Coordinates of C-alpha atoms in Angstrom, one line a residue:
M1 CA 0.1 -0.1 0.3
A2 CA 1.4 3.2 -0.3
T3 CA 1.9 6.0 2.0
H4 CA 1.1 10.0 0.5
F5 CA 3.6 12.2 2.1
S6 CA 2.2 15.9 2.4
N7 CA 4.1 18.2 1.2
G8 CA 5.4 19.1 5.1
D9 CA 6.3 16.0 4.9
K10 CA 8.3 15.7 2.8
I11 CA 10.3 18.9 3.8
L12 CA 10.8 17.0 6.9
Q13 CA 12.4 13.6 5.4
A14 CA 14.6 16.2 2.9
V15 CA 16.0 18.3 6.2
L16 CA 16.4 15.1 8.5
A17 CA 17.9 13.2 6.5
D18 CA 20.9 15.8 7.2
T19 CA 23.6 13.9 7.6
K20 CA 25.2 17.3 9.8
L21 CA 21.9 17.3 11.6
S22 CA 21.4 13.9 12.2
E23 CA 24.8 13.4 14.0
L24 CA 24.0 16.2 16.0
G25 CA 20.1 15.2 16.8
E26 CA 21.4 11.8 17.4
Y27 CA 18.7 10.2 15.0
T28 CA 19.1 8.4 12.2
P29 CA 16.7 9.4 9.3
T30 CA 13.7 7.0 8.4
G31 CA 12.5 8.6 5.0
I32 CA 8.3 8.0 6.3
E33 CA 8.5 10.3 9.0
T34 CA 6.0 12.6 9.7
I35 CA 4.7 16.1 10.8
S36 CA 2.1 13.7 12.7
D37 CA 5.2 11.7 14.7
A38 CA 7.5 14.1 14.4
L39 CA 5.4 16.7 16.7
D40 CA 5.5 13.5 19.1
S41 CA 9.1 12.6 18.4
E42 CA 11.0 13.2 22.1
N43 CA 14.2 13.4 20.2
A44 CA 14.0 17.9 20.6
I45 CA 15.3 18.3 17.4
I46 CA 13.4 16.6 15.3
R47 CA 10.2 18.1 17.5
A48 CA 11.7 21.6 16.3
V49 CA 12.2 20.4 12.5
A50 CA 8.3 19.4 12.7
M51 CA 7.4 22.8 14.6
I52 CA 8.7 25.1 12.0
I53 CA 7.2 23.7 9.3
D54 CA 4.0 23.0 10.9
G55 CA 4.1 26.6 12.0
N56 CA 4.8 27.4 8.2
E57 CA 2.2 25.7 7.0
N58 CA -0.5 26.7 9.1
R59 CA 0.4 30.1 8.1
Y60 CA 2.0 31.3 11.4
T61 CA 3.9 34.3 11.9
Q62 CA 7.9 34.2 12.0
K63 CA 7.3 36.0 15.7
E64 CA 4.8 33.4 16.4
I65 CA 7.0 30.2 15.4
Y66 CA 10.3 31.6 16.6
N67 CA 8.4 32.0 20.2
Q68 CA 7.3 28.7 20.0
V69 CA 10.1 26.5 18.3
S70 CA 12.5 28.3 21.2
N71 CA 9.9 28.2 23.9
Y72 CA 10.2 24.8 23.2
L73 CA 13.5 24.0 23.2
I74 CA 14.8 26.3 26.3
Q75 CA 12.1 23.9 28.7
K76 CA 13.5 20.9 26.8
L77 CA 17.3 21.4 26.2

């Protein structure tokens, strides 16, 4: 059965496939990540990237996205 990925999912997969980011975030990209799954991830890097993409898709302002991601990372790290 074929899986349908949204544009946001495809962007997420492309970003998470970056070798340096995956080393920094200590994760192994699978190529099947979705925004929904990533927003529930325990990994701060994966979740922060998903928050940025999701905020952009939902037409949040840059300031709203920045505040959301910044507050999350301060709390998580």
